[in-house]
XYZ file of N, CA and C in Angstrom:
672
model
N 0.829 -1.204 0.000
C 0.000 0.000 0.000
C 0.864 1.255 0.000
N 1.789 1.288 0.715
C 2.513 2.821 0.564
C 3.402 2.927 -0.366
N 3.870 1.364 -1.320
C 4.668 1.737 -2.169
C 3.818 2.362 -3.236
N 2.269 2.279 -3.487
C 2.021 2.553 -4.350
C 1.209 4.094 -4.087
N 1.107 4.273 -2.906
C 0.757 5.931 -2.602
C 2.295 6.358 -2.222
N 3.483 5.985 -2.033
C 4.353 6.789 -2.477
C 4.525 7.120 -4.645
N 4.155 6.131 -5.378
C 4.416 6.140 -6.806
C 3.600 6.974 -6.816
N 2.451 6.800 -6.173
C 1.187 8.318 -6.943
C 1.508 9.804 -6.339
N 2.637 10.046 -5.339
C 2.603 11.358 -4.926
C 3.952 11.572 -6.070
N 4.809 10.473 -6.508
C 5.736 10.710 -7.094
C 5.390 11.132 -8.478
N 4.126 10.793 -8.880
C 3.743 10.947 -10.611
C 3.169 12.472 -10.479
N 3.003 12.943 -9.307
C 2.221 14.201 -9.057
C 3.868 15.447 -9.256
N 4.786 15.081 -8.782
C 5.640 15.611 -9.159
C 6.233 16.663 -10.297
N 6.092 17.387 -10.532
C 6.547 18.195 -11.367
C 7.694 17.833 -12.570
N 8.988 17.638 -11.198
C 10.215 16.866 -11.913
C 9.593 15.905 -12.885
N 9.001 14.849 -12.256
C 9.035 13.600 -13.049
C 7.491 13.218 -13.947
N 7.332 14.779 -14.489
C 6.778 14.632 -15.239
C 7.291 13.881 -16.698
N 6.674 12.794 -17.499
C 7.340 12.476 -18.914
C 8.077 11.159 -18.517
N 8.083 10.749 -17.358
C 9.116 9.806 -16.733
C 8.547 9.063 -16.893
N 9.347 7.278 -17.102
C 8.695 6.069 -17.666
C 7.975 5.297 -16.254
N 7.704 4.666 -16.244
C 6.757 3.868 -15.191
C 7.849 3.027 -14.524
N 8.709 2.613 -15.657
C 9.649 1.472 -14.631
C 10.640 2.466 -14.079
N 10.713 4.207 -13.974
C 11.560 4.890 -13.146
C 10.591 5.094 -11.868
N 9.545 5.172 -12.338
C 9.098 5.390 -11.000
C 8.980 4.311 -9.856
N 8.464 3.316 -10.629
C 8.548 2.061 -9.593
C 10.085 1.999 -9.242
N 10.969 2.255 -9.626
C 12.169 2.291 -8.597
C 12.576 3.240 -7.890
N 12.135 4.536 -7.927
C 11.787 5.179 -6.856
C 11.118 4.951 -5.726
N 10.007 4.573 -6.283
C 8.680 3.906 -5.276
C 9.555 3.189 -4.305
N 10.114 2.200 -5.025
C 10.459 1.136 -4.183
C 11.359 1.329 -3.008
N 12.010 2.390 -3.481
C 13.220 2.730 -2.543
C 13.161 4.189 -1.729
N 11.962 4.616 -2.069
C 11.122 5.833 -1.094
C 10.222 5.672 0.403
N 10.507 6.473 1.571
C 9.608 6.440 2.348
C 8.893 8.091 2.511
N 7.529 7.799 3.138
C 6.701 9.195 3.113
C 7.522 9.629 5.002
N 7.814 10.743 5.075
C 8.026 11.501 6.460
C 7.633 12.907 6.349
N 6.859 13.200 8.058
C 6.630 14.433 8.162
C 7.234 14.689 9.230
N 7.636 16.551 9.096
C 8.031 17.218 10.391
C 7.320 18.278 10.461
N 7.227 18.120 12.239
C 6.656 19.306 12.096
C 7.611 21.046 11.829
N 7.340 22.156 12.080
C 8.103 23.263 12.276
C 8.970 23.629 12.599
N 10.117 23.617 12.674
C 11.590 23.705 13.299
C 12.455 22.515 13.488
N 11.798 21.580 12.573
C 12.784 20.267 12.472
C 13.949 20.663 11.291
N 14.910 20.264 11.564
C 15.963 19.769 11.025
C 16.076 18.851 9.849
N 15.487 18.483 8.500
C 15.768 17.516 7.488
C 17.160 17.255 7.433
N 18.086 17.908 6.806
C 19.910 17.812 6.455
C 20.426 18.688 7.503
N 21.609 18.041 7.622
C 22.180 19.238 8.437
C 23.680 19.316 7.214
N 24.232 20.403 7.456
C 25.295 20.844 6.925
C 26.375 20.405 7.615
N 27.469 19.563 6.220
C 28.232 18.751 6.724
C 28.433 17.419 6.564
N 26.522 17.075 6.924
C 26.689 15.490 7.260
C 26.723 14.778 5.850
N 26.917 13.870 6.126
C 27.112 12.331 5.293
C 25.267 12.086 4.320
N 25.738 12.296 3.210
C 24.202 12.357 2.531
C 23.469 11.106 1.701
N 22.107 10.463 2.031
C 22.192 9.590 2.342
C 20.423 9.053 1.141
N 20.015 10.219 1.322
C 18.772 10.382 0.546
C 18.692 12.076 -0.570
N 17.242 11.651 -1.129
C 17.240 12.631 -1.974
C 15.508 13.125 -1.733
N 15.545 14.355 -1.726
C 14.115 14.974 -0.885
C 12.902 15.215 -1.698
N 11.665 15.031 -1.883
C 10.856 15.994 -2.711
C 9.779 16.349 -1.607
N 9.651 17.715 -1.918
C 8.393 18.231 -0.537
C 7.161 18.420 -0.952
N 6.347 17.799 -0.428
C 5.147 17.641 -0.816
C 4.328 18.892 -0.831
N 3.993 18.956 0.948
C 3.541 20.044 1.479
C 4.274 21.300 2.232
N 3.948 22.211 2.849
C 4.929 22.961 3.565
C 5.783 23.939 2.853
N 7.063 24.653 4.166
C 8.296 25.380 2.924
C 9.418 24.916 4.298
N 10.382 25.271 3.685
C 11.192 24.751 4.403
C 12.456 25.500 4.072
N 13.640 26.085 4.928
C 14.306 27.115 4.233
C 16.066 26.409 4.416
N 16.541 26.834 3.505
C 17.769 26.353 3.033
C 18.703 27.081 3.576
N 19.790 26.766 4.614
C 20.409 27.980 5.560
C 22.022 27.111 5.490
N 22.759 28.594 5.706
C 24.270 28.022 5.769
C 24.546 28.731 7.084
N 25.707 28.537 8.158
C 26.107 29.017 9.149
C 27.462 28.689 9.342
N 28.025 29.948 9.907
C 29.337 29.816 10.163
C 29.836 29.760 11.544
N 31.678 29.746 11.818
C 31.442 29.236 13.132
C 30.933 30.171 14.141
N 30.780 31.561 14.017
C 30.090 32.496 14.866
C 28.512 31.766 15.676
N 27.955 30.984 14.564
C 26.725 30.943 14.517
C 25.712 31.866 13.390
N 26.538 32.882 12.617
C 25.656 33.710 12.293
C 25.368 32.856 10.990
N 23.779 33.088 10.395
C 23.552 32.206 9.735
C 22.761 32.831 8.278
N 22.646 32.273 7.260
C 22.560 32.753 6.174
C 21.458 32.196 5.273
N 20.374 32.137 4.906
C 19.096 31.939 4.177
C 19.507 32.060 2.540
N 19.575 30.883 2.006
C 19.852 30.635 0.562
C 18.923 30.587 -0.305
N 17.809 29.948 0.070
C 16.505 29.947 -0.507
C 15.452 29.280 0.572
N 14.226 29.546 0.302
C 12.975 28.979 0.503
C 12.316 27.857 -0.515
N 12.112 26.681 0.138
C 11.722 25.754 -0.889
C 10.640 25.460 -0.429
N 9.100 25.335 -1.655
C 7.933 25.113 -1.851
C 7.541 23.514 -2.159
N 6.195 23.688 -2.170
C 5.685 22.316 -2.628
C 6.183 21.681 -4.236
N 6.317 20.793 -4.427
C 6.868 20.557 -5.575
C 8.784 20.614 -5.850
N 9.543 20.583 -4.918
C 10.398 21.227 -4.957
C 11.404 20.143 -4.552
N 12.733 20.177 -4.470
C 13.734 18.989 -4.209
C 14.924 19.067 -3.650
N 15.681 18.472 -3.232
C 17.190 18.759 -3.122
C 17.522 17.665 -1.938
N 18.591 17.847 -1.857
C 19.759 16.477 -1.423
C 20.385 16.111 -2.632
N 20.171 16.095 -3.832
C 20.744 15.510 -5.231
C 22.377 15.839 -4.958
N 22.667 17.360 -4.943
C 23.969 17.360 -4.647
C 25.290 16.257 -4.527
N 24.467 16.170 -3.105
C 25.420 15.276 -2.005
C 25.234 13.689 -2.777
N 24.721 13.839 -3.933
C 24.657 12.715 -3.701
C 25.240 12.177 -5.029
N 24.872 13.067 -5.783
C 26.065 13.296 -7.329
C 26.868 13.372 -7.052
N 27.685 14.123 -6.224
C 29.692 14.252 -5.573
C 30.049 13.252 -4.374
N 29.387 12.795 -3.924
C 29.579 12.115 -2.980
C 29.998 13.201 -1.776
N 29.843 14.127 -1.977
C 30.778 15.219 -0.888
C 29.928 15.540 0.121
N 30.340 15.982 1.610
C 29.143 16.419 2.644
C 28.051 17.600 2.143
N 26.971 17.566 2.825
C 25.682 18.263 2.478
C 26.844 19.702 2.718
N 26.350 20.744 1.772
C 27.192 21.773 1.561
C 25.950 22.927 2.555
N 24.727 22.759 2.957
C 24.069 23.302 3.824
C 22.888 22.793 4.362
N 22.426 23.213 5.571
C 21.031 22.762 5.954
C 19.430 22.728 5.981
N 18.712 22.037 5.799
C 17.652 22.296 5.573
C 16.252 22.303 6.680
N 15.768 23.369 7.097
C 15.049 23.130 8.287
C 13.257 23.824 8.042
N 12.662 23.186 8.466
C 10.878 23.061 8.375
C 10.715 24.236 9.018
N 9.973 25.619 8.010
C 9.469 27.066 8.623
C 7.667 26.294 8.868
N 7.341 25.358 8.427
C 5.856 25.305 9.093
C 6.057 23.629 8.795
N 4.546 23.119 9.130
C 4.925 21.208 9.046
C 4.472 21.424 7.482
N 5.440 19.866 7.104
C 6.121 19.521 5.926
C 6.160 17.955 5.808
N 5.419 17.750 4.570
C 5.690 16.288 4.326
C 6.590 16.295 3.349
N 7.247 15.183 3.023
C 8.104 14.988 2.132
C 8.365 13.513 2.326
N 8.479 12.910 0.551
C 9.432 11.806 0.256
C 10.783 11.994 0.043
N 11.268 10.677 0.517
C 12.763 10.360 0.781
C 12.843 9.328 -0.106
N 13.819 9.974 -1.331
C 14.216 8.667 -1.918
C 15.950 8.338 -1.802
N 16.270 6.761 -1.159
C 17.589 6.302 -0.814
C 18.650 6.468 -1.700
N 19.646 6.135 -1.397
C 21.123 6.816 -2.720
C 21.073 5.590 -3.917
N 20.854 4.712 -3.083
C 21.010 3.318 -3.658
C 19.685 3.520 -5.604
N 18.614 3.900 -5.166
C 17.858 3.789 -5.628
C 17.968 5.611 -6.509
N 18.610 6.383 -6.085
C 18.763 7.574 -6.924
C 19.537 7.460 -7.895
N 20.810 6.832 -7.285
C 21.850 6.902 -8.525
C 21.147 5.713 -9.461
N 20.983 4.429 -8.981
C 19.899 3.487 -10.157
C 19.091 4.472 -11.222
N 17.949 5.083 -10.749
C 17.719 6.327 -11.625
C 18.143 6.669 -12.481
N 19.087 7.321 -12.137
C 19.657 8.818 -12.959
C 20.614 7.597 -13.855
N 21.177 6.468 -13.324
C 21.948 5.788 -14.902
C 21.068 5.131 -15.489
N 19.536 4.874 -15.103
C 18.743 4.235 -16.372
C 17.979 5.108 -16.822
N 18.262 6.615 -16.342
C 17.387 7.814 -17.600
C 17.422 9.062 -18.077
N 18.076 9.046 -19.232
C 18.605 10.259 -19.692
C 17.802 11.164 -19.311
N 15.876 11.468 -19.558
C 15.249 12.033 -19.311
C 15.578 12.548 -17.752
N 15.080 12.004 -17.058
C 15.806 11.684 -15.159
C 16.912 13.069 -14.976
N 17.958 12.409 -16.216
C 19.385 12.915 -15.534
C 19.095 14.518 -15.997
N 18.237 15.234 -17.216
C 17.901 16.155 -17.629
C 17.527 17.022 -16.749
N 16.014 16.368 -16.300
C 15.315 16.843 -15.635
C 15.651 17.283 -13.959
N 17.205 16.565 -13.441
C 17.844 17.391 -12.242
C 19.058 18.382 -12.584
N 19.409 18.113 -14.182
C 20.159 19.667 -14.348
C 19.340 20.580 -14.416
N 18.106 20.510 -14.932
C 17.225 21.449 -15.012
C 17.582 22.200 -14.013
N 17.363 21.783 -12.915
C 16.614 22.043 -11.487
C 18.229 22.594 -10.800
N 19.147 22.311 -10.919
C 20.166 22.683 -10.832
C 20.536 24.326 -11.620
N 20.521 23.739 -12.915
C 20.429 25.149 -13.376
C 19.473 26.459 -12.837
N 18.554 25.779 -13.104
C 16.987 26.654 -12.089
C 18.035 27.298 -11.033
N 18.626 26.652 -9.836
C 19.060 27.694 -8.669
C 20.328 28.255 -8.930
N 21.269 27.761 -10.028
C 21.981 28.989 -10.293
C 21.623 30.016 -10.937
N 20.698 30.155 -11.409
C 19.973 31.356 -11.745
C 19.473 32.445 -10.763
N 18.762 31.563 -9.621
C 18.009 32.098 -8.782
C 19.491 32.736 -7.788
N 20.509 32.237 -7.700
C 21.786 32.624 -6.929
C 22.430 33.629 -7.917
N 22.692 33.598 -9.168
C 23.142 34.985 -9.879
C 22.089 35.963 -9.297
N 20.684 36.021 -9.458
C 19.773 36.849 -9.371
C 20.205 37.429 -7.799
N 20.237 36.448 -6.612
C 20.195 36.932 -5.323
C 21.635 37.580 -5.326
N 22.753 37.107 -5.653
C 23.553 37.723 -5.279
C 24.069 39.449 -6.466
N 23.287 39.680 -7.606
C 23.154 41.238 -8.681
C 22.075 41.754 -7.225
N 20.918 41.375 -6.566
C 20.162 42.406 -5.712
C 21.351 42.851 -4.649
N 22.046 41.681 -3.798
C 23.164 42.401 -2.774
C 23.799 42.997 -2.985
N 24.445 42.995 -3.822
C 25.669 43.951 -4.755
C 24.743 45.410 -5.510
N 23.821 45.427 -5.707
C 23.277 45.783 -6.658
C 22.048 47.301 -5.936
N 21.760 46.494 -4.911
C 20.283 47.163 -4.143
C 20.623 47.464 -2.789
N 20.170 48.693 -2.426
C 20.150 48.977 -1.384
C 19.386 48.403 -0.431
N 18.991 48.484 1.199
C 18.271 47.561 1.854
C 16.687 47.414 1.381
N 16.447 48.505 1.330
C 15.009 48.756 0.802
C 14.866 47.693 -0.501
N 15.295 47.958 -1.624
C 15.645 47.266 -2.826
C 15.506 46.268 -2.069
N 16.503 45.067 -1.366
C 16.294 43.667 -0.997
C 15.219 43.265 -0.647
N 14.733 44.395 0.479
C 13.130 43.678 1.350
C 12.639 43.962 0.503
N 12.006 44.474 -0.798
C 11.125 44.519 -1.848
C 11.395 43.406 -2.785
N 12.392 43.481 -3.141
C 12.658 41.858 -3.446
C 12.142 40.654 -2.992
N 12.916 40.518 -1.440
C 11.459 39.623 -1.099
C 10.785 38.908 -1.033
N 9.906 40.209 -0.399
C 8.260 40.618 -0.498
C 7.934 40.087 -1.678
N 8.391 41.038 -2.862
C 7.910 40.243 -4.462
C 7.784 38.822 -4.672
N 9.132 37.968 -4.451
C 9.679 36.896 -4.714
C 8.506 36.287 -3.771
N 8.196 36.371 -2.608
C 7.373 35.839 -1.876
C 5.995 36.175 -1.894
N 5.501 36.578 -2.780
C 4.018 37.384 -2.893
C 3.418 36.366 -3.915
N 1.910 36.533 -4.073
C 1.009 35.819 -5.020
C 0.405 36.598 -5.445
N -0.612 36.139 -6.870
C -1.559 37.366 -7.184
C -2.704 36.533 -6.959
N -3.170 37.573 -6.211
C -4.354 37.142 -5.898
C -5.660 38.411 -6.106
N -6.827 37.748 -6.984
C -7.259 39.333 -7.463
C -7.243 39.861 -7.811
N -6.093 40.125 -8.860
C -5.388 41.369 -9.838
C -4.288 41.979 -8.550
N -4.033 41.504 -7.876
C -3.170 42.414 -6.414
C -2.241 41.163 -6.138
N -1.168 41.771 -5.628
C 0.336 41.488 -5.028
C 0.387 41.051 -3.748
N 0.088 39.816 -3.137
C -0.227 39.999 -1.719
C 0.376 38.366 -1.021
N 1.341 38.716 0.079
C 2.558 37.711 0.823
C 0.814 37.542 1.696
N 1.100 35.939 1.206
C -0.228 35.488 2.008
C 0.592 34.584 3.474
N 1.338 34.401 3.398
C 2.100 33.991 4.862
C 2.894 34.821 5.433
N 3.082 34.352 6.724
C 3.525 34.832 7.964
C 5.437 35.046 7.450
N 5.952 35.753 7.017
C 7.174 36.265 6.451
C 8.168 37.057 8.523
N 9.089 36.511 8.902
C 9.214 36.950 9.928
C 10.337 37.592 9.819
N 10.686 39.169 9.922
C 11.770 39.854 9.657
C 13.142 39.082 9.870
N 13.021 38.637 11.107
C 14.325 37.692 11.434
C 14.362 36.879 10.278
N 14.102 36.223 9.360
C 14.200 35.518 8.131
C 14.328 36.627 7.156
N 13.646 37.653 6.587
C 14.223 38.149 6.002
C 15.398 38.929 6.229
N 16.031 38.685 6.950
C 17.334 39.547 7.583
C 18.314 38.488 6.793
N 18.350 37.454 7.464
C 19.288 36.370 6.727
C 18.904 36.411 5.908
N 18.145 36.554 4.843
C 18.316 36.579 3.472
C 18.673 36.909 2.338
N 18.660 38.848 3.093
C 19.292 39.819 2.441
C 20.316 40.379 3.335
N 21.050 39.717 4.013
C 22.222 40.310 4.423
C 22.126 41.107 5.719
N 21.030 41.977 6.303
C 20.792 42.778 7.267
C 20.026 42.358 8.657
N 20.431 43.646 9.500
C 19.848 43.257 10.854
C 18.907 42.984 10.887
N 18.189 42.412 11.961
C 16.057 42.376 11.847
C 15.838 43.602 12.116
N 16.582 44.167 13.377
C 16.132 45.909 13.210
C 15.906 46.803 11.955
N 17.284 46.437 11.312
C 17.143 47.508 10.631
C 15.655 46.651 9.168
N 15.550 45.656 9.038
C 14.002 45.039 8.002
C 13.413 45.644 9.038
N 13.159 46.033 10.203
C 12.012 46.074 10.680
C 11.591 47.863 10.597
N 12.973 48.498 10.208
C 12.140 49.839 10.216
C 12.117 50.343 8.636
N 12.668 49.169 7.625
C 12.682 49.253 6.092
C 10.953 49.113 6.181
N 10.531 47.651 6.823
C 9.080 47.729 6.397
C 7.909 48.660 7.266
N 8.979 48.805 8.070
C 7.613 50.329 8.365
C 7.855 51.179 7.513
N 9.167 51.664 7.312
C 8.562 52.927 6.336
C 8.047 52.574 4.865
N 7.975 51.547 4.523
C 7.377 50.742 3.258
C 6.019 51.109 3.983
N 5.393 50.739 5.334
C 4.269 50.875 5.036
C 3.314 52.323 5.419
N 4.443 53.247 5.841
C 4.407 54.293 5.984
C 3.679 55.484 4.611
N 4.769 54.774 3.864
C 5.073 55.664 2.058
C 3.994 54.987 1.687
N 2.892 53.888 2.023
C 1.525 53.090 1.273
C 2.815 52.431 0.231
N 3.816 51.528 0.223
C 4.153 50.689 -0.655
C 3.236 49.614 -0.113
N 3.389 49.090 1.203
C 2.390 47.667 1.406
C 1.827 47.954 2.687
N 0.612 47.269 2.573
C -0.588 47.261 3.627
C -1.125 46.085 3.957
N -0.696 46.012 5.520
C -1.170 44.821 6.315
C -2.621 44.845 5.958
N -3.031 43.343 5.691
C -5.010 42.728 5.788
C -5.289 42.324 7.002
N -4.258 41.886 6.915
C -4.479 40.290 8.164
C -3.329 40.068 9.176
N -2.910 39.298 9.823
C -2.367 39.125 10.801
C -1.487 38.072 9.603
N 0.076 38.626 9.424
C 0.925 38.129 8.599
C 0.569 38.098 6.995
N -0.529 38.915 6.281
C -0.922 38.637 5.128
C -0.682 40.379 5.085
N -0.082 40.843 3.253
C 0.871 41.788 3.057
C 0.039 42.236 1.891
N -0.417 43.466 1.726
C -0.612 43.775 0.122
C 0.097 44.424 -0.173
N 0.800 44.372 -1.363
C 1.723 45.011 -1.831
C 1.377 45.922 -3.029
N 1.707 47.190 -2.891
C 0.849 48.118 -4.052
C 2.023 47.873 -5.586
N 1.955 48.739 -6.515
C 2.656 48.174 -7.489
C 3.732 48.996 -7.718
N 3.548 50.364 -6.828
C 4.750 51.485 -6.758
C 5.929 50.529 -5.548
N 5.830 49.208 -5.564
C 7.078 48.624 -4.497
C 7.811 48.416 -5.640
N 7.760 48.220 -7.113
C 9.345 48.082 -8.617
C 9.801 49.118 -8.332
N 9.653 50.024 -7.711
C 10.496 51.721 -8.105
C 11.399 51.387 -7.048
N 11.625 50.135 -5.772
C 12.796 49.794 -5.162
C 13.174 48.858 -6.435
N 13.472 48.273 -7.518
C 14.081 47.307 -8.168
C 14.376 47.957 -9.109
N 14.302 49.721 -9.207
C 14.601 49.600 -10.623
C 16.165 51.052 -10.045
């Protein structure tokens, strides 16, 4: 029974869309379903890598830290979304950590059964450069805003990057907590915390709800 409600969350997949049936059944086979709740730990940075992730539900944020402790937000990863592949193509330690901002299900598929994969399918092996390529993009992009944008500029960034349309309107439908956007763009939480007051000072964005953001459309005149 769960090998075959793990194959059906796996065909739901994005990645493995186009993928043959006998890749998935070896995924299947070598996948288990796990949830955490909020502030769990998936990878830690460093360790010995052992599986390969896809997240079902939830987000979960991608962080590096040094020996200070001070720590650094690489990306936010959504439903549909993946990683461990790395560690597992080089054989080298997880190069950072991955930890649950709300509960999160996710399949785990084993090394044994990844690398099987990726040498019986060209499609397979495509479809994780893709996804590779995908975040060096998204890392040129983050690192032209640091270099590039002033603080304001970053937290509008974002805000954007993290916003939906909903309505014809721009609006961060989750709970976004300055302390996260601080590590993300480089700065104190103080100082995000008096960028987005005066954002909401100037009417760039206007609280609805308790953590829900509208964002007017005069917030590009920080990106440009």
């Amino acid at each position: 029974m769960a090998h075959d409600e793990n194959k059906a969350f796996l065909r739901r997949m994005p990645i493995f869309v186009g993928i043959g049936e006998s890749q998935l059944e070896m995924l299947a086979a070598g996948s288990v379903r796990r949830s955490f709740p909020r502030g769990r730990s998936i990878v830690a940075e460093g360790e010995t890598s052992q599986s390969f992730y896809l997240l079902l539900s939830g987000r979960a944020k991608v962080q590096r830290s040094d020996s200070e402790g001070k720590e650094v937000i690489l990306a936010i990863l959504g439903p549909g979304e993946f990683f461990g592949e790395m560690s597992l193509i080089d054989d080298a330690p997880r190069s950072a950590s991955v930890i649950t901002i709300e509960p999160c299900d996710f399949i785990a598929v084993n090394k044994e059964s990844f690398k099987a994969m990726l040498a019986s399918s060209t499609d397979m092996c495509l479809a994780i450069m893709r996804g590779i390529v995908r975040r060096l993009r998204e890392a040129d992009k983050k690192i032209e805003t640091l270099a590039l944008m002033d603080v304001y500029g970053r937290v509008a960034r974002v805000l954007l990057d993290f916003s939906e349309t909903v309505g014809g309107e721009r609006v961060v439908k989750g709970k976004l907590p300055r302390q996260e956007i601080a590590k993300m763009i480089g700065a104190s939480r103080e100082m995000v915390s008096r960028v987005m007051k005066g954002l909401e000072v100037d009417g760039f964005i206007v609280p609805v709800s308790e953590g829900r953001l509208l964002l007017r459309d005069k917030i590009n005149l920080y990106l440009n």
